[in-house]
XYZ file of C-alpha atoms in Angstrom:
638
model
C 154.116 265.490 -14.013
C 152.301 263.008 -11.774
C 153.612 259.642 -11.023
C 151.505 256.863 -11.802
C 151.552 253.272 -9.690
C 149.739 250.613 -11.448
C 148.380 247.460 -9.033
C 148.799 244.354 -10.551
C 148.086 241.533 -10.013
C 146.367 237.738 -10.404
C 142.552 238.183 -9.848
C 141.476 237.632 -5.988
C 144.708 238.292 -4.825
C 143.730 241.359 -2.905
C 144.231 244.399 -5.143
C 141.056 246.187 -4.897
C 141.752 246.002 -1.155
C 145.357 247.098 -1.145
C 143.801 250.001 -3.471
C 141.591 250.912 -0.664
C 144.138 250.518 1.864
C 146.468 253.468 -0.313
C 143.606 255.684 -1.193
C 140.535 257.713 -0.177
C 138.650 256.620 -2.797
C 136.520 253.312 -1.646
C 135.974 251.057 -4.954
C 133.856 247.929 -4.554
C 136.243 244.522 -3.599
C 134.959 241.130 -2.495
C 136.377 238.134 -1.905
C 135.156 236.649 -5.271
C 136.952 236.687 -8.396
C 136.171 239.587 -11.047
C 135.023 242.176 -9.100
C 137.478 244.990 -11.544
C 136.874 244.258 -15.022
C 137.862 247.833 -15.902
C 140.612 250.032 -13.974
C 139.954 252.229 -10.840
C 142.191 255.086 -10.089
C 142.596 257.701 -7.161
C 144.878 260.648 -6.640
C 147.146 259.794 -3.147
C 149.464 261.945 -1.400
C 152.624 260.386 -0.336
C 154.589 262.687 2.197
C 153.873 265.244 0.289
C 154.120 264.224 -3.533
C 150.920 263.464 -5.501
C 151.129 259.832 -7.380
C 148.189 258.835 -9.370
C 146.968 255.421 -7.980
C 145.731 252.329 -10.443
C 143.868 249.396 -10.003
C 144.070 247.286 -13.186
C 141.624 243.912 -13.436
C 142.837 240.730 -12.070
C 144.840 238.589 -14.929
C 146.901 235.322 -14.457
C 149.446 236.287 -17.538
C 150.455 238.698 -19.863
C 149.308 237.039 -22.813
C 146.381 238.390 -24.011
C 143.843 235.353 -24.786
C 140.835 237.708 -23.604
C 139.309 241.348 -23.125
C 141.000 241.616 -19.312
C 144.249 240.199 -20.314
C 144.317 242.293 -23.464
C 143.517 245.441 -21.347
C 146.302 245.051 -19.041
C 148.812 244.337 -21.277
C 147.625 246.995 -23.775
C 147.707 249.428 -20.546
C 151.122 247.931 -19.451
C 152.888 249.120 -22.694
C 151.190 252.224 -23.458
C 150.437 254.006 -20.637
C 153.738 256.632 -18.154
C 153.933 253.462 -15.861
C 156.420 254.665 -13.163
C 155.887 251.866 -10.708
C 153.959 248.523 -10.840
C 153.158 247.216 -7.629
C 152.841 243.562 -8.184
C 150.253 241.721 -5.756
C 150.706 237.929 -4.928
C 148.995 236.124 -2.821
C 151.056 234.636 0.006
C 148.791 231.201 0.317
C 148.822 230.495 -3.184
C 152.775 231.586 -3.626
C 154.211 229.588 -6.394
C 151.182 229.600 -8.959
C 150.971 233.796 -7.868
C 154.560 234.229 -8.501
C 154.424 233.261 -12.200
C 152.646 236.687 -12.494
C 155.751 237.685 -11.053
C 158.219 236.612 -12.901
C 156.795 237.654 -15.858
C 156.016 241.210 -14.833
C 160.063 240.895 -14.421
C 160.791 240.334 -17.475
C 158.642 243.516 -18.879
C 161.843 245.579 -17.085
C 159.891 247.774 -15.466
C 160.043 249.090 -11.365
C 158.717 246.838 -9.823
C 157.396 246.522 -5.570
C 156.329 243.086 -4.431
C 153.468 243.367 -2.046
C 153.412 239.969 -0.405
C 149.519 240.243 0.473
C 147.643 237.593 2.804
C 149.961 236.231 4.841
C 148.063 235.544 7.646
C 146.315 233.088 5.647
C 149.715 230.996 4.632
C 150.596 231.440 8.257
C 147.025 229.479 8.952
C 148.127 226.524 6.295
C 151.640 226.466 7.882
C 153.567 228.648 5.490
C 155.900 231.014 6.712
C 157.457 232.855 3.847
C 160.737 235.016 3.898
C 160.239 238.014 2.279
C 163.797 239.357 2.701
C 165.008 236.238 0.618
C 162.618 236.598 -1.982
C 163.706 240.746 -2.319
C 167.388 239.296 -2.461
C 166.302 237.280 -5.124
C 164.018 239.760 -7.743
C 166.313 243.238 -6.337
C 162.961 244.915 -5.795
C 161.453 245.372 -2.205
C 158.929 243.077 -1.099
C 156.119 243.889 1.658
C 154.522 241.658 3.773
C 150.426 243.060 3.778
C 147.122 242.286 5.415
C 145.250 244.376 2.700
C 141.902 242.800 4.377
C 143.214 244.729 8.002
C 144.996 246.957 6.365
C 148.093 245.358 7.930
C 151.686 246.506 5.726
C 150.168 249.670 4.361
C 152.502 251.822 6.418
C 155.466 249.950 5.419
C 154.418 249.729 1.412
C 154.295 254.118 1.338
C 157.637 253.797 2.846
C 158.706 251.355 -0.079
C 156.596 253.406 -2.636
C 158.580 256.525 -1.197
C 162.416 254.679 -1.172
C 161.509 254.430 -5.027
C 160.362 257.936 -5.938
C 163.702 259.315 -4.074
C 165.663 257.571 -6.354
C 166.628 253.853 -4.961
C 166.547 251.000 -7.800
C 163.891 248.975 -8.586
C 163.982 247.465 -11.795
C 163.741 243.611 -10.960
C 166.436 240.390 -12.096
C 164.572 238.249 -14.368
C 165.156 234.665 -13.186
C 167.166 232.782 -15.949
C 165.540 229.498 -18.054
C 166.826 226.699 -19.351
C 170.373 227.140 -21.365
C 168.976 226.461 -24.903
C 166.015 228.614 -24.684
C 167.905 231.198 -23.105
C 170.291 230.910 -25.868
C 167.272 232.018 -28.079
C 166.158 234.551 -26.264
C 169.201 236.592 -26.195
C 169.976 236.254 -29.982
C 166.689 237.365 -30.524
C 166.683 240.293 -27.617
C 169.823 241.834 -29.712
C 168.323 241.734 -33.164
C 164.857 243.069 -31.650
C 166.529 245.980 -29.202
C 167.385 248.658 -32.297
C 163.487 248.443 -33.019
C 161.828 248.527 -29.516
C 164.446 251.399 -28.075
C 161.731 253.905 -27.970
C 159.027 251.610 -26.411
C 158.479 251.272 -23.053
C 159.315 247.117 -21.592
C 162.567 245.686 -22.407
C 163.601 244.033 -25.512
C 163.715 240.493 -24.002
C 159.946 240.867 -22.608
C 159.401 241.817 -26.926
C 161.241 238.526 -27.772
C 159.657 236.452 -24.847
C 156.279 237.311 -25.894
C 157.264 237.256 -29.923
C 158.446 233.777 -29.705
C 155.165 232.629 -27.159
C 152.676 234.342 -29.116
C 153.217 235.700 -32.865
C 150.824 238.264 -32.727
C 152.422 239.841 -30.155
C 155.790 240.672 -32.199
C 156.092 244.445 -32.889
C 155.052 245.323 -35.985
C 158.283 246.941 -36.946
C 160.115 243.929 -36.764
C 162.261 242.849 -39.937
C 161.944 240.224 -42.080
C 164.728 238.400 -41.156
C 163.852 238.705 -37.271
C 160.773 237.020 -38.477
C 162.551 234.192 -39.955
C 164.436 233.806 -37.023
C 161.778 234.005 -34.489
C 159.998 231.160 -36.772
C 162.755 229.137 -37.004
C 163.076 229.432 -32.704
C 159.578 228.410 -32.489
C 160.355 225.236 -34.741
C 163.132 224.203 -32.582
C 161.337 224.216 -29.653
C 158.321 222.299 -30.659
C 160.826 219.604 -32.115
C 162.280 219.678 -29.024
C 159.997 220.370 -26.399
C 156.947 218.394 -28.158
C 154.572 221.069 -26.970
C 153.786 224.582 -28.737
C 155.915 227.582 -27.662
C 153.203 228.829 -25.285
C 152.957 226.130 -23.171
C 156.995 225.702 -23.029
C 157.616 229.459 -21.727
C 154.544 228.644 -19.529
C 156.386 225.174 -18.066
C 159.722 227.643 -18.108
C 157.959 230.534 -15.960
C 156.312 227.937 -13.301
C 159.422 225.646 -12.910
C 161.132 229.311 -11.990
C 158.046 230.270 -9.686
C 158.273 226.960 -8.361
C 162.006 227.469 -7.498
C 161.768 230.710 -5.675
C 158.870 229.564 -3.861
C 160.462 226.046 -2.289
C 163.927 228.538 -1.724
C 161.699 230.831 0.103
C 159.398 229.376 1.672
C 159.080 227.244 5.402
C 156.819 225.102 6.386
C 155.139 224.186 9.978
C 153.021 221.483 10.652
C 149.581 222.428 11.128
C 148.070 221.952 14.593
C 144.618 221.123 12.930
C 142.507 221.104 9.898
C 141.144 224.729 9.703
C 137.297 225.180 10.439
C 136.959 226.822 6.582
C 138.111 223.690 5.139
C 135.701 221.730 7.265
C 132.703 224.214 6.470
C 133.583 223.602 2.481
C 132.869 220.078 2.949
C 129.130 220.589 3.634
C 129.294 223.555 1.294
C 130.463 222.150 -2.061
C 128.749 218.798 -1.373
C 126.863 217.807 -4.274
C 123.898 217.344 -2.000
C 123.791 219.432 1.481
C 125.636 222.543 -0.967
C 122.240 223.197 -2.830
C 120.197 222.395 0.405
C 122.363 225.092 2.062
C 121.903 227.428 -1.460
C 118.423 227.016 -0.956
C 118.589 228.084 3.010
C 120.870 231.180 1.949
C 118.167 232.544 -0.753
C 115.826 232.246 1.816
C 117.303 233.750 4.447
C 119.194 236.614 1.988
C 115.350 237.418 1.156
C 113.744 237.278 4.242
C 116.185 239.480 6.393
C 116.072 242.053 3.951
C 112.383 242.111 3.832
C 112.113 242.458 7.586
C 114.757 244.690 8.025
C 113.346 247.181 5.106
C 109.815 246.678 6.431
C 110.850 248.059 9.673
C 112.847 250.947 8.554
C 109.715 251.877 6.105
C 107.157 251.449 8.879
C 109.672 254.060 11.362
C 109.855 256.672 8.108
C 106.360 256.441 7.409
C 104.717 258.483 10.212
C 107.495 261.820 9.285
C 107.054 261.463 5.691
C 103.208 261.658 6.039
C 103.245 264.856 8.359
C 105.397 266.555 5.948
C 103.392 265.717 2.992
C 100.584 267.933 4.491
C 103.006 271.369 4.873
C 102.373 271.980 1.501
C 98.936 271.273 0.950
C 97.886 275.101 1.668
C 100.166 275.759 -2.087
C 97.924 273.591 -4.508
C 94.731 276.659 -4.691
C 97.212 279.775 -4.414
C 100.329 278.546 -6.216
C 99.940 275.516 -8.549
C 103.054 275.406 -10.046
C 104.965 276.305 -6.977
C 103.217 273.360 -5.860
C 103.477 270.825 -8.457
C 107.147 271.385 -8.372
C 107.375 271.487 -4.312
C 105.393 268.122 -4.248
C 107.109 266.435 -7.217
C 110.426 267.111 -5.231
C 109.020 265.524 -2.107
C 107.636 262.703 -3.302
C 111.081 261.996 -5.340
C 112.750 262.681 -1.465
C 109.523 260.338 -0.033
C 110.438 257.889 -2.721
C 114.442 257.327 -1.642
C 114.177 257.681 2.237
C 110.706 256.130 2.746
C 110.751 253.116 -0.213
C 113.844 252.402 -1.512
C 116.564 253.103 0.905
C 114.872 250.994 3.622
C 115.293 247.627 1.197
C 118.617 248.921 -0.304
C 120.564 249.043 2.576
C 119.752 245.945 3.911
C 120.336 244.558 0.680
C 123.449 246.527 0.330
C 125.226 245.548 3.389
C 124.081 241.608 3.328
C 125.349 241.205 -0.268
C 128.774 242.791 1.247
C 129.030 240.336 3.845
C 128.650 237.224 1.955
C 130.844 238.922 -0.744
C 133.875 239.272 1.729
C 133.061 235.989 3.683
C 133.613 234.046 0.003
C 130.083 232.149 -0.283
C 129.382 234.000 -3.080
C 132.288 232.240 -5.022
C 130.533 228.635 -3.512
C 127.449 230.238 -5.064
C 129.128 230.475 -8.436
C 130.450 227.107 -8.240
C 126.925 225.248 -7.568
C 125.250 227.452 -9.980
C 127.329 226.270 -12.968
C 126.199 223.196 -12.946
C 123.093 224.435 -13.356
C 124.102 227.071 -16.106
C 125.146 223.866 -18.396
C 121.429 222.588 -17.612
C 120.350 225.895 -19.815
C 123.037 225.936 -22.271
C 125.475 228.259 -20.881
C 128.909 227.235 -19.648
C 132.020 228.363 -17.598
C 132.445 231.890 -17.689
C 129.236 233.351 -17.889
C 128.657 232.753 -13.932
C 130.668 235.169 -12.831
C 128.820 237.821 -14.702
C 125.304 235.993 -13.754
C 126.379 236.357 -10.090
C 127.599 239.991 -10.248
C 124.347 240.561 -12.286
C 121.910 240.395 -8.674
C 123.957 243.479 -7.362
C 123.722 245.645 -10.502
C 123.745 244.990 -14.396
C 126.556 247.392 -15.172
C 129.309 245.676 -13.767
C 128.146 242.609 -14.712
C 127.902 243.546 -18.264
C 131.580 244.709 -17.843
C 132.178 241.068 -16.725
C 131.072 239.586 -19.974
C 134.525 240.497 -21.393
C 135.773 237.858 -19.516
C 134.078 235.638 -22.180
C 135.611 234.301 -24.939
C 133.138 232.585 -26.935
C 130.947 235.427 -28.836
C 127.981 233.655 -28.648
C 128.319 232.799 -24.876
C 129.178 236.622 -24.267
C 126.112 237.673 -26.368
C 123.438 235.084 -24.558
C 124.900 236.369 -21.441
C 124.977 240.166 -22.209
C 121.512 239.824 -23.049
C 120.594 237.704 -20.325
C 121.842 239.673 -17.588
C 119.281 242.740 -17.570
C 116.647 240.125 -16.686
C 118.504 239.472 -13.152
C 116.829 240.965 -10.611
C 119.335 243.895 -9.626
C 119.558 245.455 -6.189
C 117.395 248.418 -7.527
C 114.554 246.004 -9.232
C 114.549 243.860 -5.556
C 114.013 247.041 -3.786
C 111.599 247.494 -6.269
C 109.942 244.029 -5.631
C 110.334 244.323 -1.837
C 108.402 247.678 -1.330
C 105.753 246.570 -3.210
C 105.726 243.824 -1.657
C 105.613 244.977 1.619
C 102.849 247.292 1.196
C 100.555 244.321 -0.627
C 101.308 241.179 -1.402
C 103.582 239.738 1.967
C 106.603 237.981 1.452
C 105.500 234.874 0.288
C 104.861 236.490 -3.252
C 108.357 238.117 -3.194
C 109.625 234.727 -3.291
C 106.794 233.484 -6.157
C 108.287 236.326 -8.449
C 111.984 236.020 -7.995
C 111.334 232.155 -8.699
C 109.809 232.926 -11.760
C 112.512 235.424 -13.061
C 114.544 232.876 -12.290
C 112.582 230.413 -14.644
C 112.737 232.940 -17.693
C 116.041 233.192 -17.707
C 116.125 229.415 -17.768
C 114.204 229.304 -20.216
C 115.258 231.985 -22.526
C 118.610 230.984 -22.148
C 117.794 227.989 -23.621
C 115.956 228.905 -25.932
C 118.821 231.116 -27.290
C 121.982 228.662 -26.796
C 119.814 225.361 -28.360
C 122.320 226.543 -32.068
C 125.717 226.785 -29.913
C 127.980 223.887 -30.892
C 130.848 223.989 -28.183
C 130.508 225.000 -24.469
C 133.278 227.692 -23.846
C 135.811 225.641 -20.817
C 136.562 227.441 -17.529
C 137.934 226.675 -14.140
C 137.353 228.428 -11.303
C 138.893 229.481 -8.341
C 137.091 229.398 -5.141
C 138.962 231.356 -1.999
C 139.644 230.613 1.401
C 136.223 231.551 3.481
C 137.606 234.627 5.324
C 135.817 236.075 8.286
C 134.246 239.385 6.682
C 135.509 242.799 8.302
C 132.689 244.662 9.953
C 134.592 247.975 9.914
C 135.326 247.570 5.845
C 131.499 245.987 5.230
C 130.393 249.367 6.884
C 132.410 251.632 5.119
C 131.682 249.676 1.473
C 128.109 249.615 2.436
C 128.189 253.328 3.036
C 130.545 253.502 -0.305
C 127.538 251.807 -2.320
C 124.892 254.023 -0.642
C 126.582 257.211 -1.380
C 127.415 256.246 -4.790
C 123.519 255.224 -4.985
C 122.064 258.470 -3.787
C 124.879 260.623 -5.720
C 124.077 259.002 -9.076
C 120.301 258.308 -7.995
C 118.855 261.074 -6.368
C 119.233 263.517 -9.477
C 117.052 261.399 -11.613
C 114.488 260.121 -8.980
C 114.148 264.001 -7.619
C 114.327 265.203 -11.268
C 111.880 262.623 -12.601
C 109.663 263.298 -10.161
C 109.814 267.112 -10.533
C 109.293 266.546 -14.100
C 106.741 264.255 -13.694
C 104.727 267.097 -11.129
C 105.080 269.455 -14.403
C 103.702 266.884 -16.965
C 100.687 266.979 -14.576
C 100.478 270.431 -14.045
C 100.656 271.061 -17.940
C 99.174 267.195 -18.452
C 101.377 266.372 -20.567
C 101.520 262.910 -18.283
C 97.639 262.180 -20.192
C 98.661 261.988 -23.258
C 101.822 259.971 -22.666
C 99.402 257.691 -20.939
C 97.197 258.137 -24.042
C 100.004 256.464 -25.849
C 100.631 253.545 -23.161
C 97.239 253.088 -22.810
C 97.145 249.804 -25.408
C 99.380 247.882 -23.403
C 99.189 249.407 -19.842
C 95.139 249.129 -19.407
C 93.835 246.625 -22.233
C 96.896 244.269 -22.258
C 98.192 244.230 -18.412
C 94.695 245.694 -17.050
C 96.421 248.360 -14.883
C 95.146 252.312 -14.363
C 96.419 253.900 -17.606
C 97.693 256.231 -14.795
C 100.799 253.971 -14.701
C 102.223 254.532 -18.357
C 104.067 257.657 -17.743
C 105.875 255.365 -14.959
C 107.227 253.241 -17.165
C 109.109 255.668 -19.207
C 110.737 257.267 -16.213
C 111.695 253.764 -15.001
C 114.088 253.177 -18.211
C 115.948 255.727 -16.903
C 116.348 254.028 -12.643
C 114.096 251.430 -11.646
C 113.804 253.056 -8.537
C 112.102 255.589 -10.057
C 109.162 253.305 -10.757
C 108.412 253.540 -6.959
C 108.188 257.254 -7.347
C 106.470 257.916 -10.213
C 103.514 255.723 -9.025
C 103.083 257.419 -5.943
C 103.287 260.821 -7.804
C 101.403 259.590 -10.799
C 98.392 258.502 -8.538
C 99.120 261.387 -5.969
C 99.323 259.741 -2.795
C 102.315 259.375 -0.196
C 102.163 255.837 0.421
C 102.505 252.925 -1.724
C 99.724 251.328 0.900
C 97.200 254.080 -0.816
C 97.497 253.015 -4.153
C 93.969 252.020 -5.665
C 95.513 248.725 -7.512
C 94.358 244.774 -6.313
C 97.007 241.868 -5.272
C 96.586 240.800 -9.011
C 97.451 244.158 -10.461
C 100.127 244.500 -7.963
C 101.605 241.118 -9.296
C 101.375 242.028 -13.129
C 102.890 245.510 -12.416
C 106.113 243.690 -10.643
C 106.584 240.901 -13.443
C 106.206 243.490 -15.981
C 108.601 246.237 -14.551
C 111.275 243.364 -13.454
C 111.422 241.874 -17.078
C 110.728 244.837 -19.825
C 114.016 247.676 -20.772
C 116.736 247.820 -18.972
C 117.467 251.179 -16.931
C 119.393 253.618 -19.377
C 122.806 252.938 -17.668
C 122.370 249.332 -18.955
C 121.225 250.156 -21.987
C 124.819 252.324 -22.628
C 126.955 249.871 -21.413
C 124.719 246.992 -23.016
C 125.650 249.020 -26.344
C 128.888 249.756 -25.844
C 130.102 245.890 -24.785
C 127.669 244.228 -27.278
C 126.888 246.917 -30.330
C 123.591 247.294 -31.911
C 122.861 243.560 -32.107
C 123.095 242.610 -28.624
C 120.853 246.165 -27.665
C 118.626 245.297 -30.436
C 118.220 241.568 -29.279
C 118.452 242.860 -25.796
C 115.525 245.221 -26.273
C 113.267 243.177 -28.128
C 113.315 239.995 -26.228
C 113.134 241.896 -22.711
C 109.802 243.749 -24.281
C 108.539 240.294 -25.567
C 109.087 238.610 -22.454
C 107.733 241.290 -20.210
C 104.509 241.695 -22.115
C 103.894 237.783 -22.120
C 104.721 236.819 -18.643
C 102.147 240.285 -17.715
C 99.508 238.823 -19.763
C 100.058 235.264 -18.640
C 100.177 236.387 -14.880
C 96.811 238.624 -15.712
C 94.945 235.566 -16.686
C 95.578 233.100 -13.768
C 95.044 235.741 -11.317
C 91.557 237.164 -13.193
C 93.227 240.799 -13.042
């Protein structure tokens, strides 16, 4: 049977990285809190023996006050756990190390991978890891999961384990009274948990902190006497019986981390620090927000305009190879050409704005602006009614949808999660910018770019608004903003090339597909009559070419495919061919940016928010696409 190792860890601390560092598999990591809201997992081959590999999302406890916590402690206790490898980062040692301590009291093997030293090292903390692995009885690695620094020495560890050393860590001991507690409770509670996996004191920890969490086997009279604890302590403590195991578990992280640790004066305030002044400052930080947009935007649409300009000229010689096909062999050639212009479509429109995009967003994701992002944006989140949480997922949502929908379980409030779920597919993802940009490029110039993305940004202002004027209490939230960190340009290649693939894996199937399709509903014009049924809002509503309304039907599938299908649908090679005006270029972009979701979006959408939120979801996206289209079609006499 294969060996699993589960990663765990506080979020930020470096996981997804480690993960990377210990597998083949490439999953998506940033410096910027919630990047894995759901687990990863990788095969790896350790000196010969296979271990399955985990990444589980980023939690600060075990007790499960949300989706993520609920997740990982759910995961935790059910799953053939045969090593945890706990992740703590070195510069923020004692609050990291109250993960640890608590992962010690589940009982389980444990390895303590000591990640981000270098960055304690630069705040004048030296820590000794050989003291701490006296201290827990589990080995502890120093790592550099960033440089993959400590990777060498954690398989050796990892290895150690599987050949049989012990690893199961020493719980540090609390306070006399409430350990007293504790172990009366552990021995009534061990009969009944024998054949679960954690030990029976983690089951009478987490009974007496949180009483939903006792075992449902438990008797009545362990129930009495796990009330009767809980009474004590509040008479005693003043404070519920949460927040006195919490005090407990950071007065012992607090301990281990002064025994452990040394520290050296530092030579000089680091330049990050510095930098965070101008930043976060309530004035220069949105002056410099404002500079990054601009900049973000205008790279990538000189960058993709060059790339699209150098494919051009080979993409229009090969067009012609086929053109002997269309009197002879119809079919043949409705299929040949629908292939090509999905291949045209990838390599000659979308890529060149995609990987631009791609690589950029990776950058400021490792260098930790995007966090600084988060931060100034909330303010303005409270401005439309929405309120701690929901940034993260708002932030992730400009890459893609999906994983910021996955993000919304980090919500609590279930109003807050459902504005937000149903917000998000308005955010102009990577594939609707590339979307924007191309068209863009061939028409309108940058300048319009920038009018659009300024309006999306507007309706979701607005509609946010508009949907959170009934919510009574804004959800709380603090956030954690990392060190800035110098990005590496080896790891932002290989992510960017990570995202590509994964783009042209999932991507090329339905935007080669589509197209072929699309070459078939032409040949057997089919495409008319789904036009036919368009035709209402595509030509007498939005004033387009009823040519267009097969493309919107392939676009709820990718985005991208919108691209293609127009080219195919008004057979030409070039998006500079197309017979449209600036105006009708305009209403085409606001109205493909705003209406459904792509069909990946519309799963997860269902799956994280139910028939509701897709219903809501589906209906206000329509609503608002069709009245910005119109609006837009007016002031620019279309």
């Amino acid at each position: 049977m294969v060996k699993q190792i589960v990663l765990v860890g506080q979020p930020n601390s470096g996981k997804s990285t480690l993960f990377n560092v210990l597998s083949d598999i490439k999953v998506p990591t940033s410096n910027f809190s919630g990047t894995t809201v759901k687990l990863k997992e990788s095969q790896i081959n350790i000196y010969g023996e296979i271990y399955n590999l985990i990444d589980l999302p980023g939690v600060y406890s075990l007790n499960p006050t949300d989706e993520v916590e609920k997740y990982t402690y759910e995961f935790l206790l059910n799953s053939d756990v045969d090593l945890i490898v706990n992740v703590v980062d070195a510069s923020l040692l004692a609050r990291s190390l109250e993960m640890t301590v608590e992962l010690a009291e589940l009982g389980m093997p444990m390895i303590v991978a000591l990640n981000m030293v270098d960055e304690a090292e630069k705040h004048g903390l030296k820590i000794n890891a050989k003291e701490l692995e006296d201290i827990l009885n589990v080995p502890v690695v120093p790592t550099v999961a960033l440089y993959g620094k400590g990777g060498k020495e954690l398989v050796d560890r990892i290895n150690e384990i599987s050949s049989g050393r012990t690893a199961i860590p020493l719980y540090p001991e609390y306070t006399k009274h409430l350990e007293n507690d504790i172990d009366k409770l552990t021995k009534n509670i061990k009969p009944i948990v024998s054949e679960m996996k954690g030990s029976a004191r983690f089951y009478a920890i987490k009974s007496i902190e949180n009483p939903t969490l006792i075992p449902q086997s438990v008797t009545s009279e362990i129930q009495i006497q796990r009330n009767t604890i809980e009474m004590e302590l509040v008479k005693n403590h003043h404070k519920d019986v949460f927040e006195t195991i919490h005090y407990e578990r950071h007065h012992q992280a607090m301990k281990i981390a002064e025994k452990i640790s040394i520290f050296t004066e530092r030579k000089k305030r680091p330049f990050s620090e510095k930098l965070d002044d101008w930043l976060l400052h309530p004035i220069f930080g949105y002056a410099f927000l404002l500079s990054f947009f601009v900049l973000y935007f205008a790279i990538i649409f000189i960058i993709g305009s060059l790339i699209g300009s150098l494919v051009d000229a080979p993409i229009q010689a090969l067009a012609g190879l086929f053109e002997p096909l269309k009197a002879t062999q119809p079919f043949i050639w409705h299929s040949i050409n629908g292939a090509f212009m999905g291949f045209a479509g990838i390599f000659g429109i979308v890529l060149p704005y995609f990987l631009p995009l791609v690589f950029l967003t990776t950058i400021f994701e490792d260098l930790g602006y995007l966090s600084r992002v988060a931060f100034l944006i909330d303010g303005i989140m409270h401005k439309i009614g929405l309120h701690g949480k929901s940034v993260v997922p708002i932030i992730l949502g400009f890459g893609c949808s999906v994983p910021a929908l996955y993000a919304t379980r980090l919500i609590d409030n279930k109003r807050d999660k459902m504005v937000t779920g149903v917000l998000i597919p308005f955010i102009p993802c990577s594939a609707r910018i590339s979307v924007i940009f191309a068209l863009a490029a061939a028409f309108t110039g940058p300048l319009w770019a920038i009018v659009v993305f300024a309006y999306l940004m507007l309706v979701i202002a607005i509609t946010g608004r508009i949907m959170t004027v009934f919510l009574k209490k804004p959800t709380g939230f603090v956030m954690e903003i990392p060190t800035l960190k110098i990005p590496s340009i080896k790891y932002s290649f290989r992510k960017t090339w990570y995202r590509i693939k994964g783009f042209l894996k999932d991507a090329s199937l339905f935007l080669m597909g589509g197209s072929i399709v699309l070459g078939w509903f032409e040949y057997f014009k089919f495409g008319y009559y789904i036009n036919i049924a368009f035709a209402p809002i595509v030509k007498f509503v939005l004033g387009l070419p009823m040519e267009l309304g097969s493309t919107l039907v392939f676009g709820f599938l990718r985005k991208e495919l919108i691209i293609v299908m127009m080219n195919q649908a008004m057979n030409i090679t070039a998006l500079t061919q197309l017979p449209l005006s600036l105006g009708q270029i305009i209403v085409f972009i606001i109205f493909v940016s705003l209406y459904f979701p792509c069909l990946t979006t519309f799963v997860v959408l269902w799956k994280e928010l139910g028939f509701k939120g897709v219903f809501l979801s589906s209906i206000t996206s329509l609503f608002v696409a069709t009245i910005s289209a119109f609006l837009f079609k007016l002031v620019l006499n279309v």
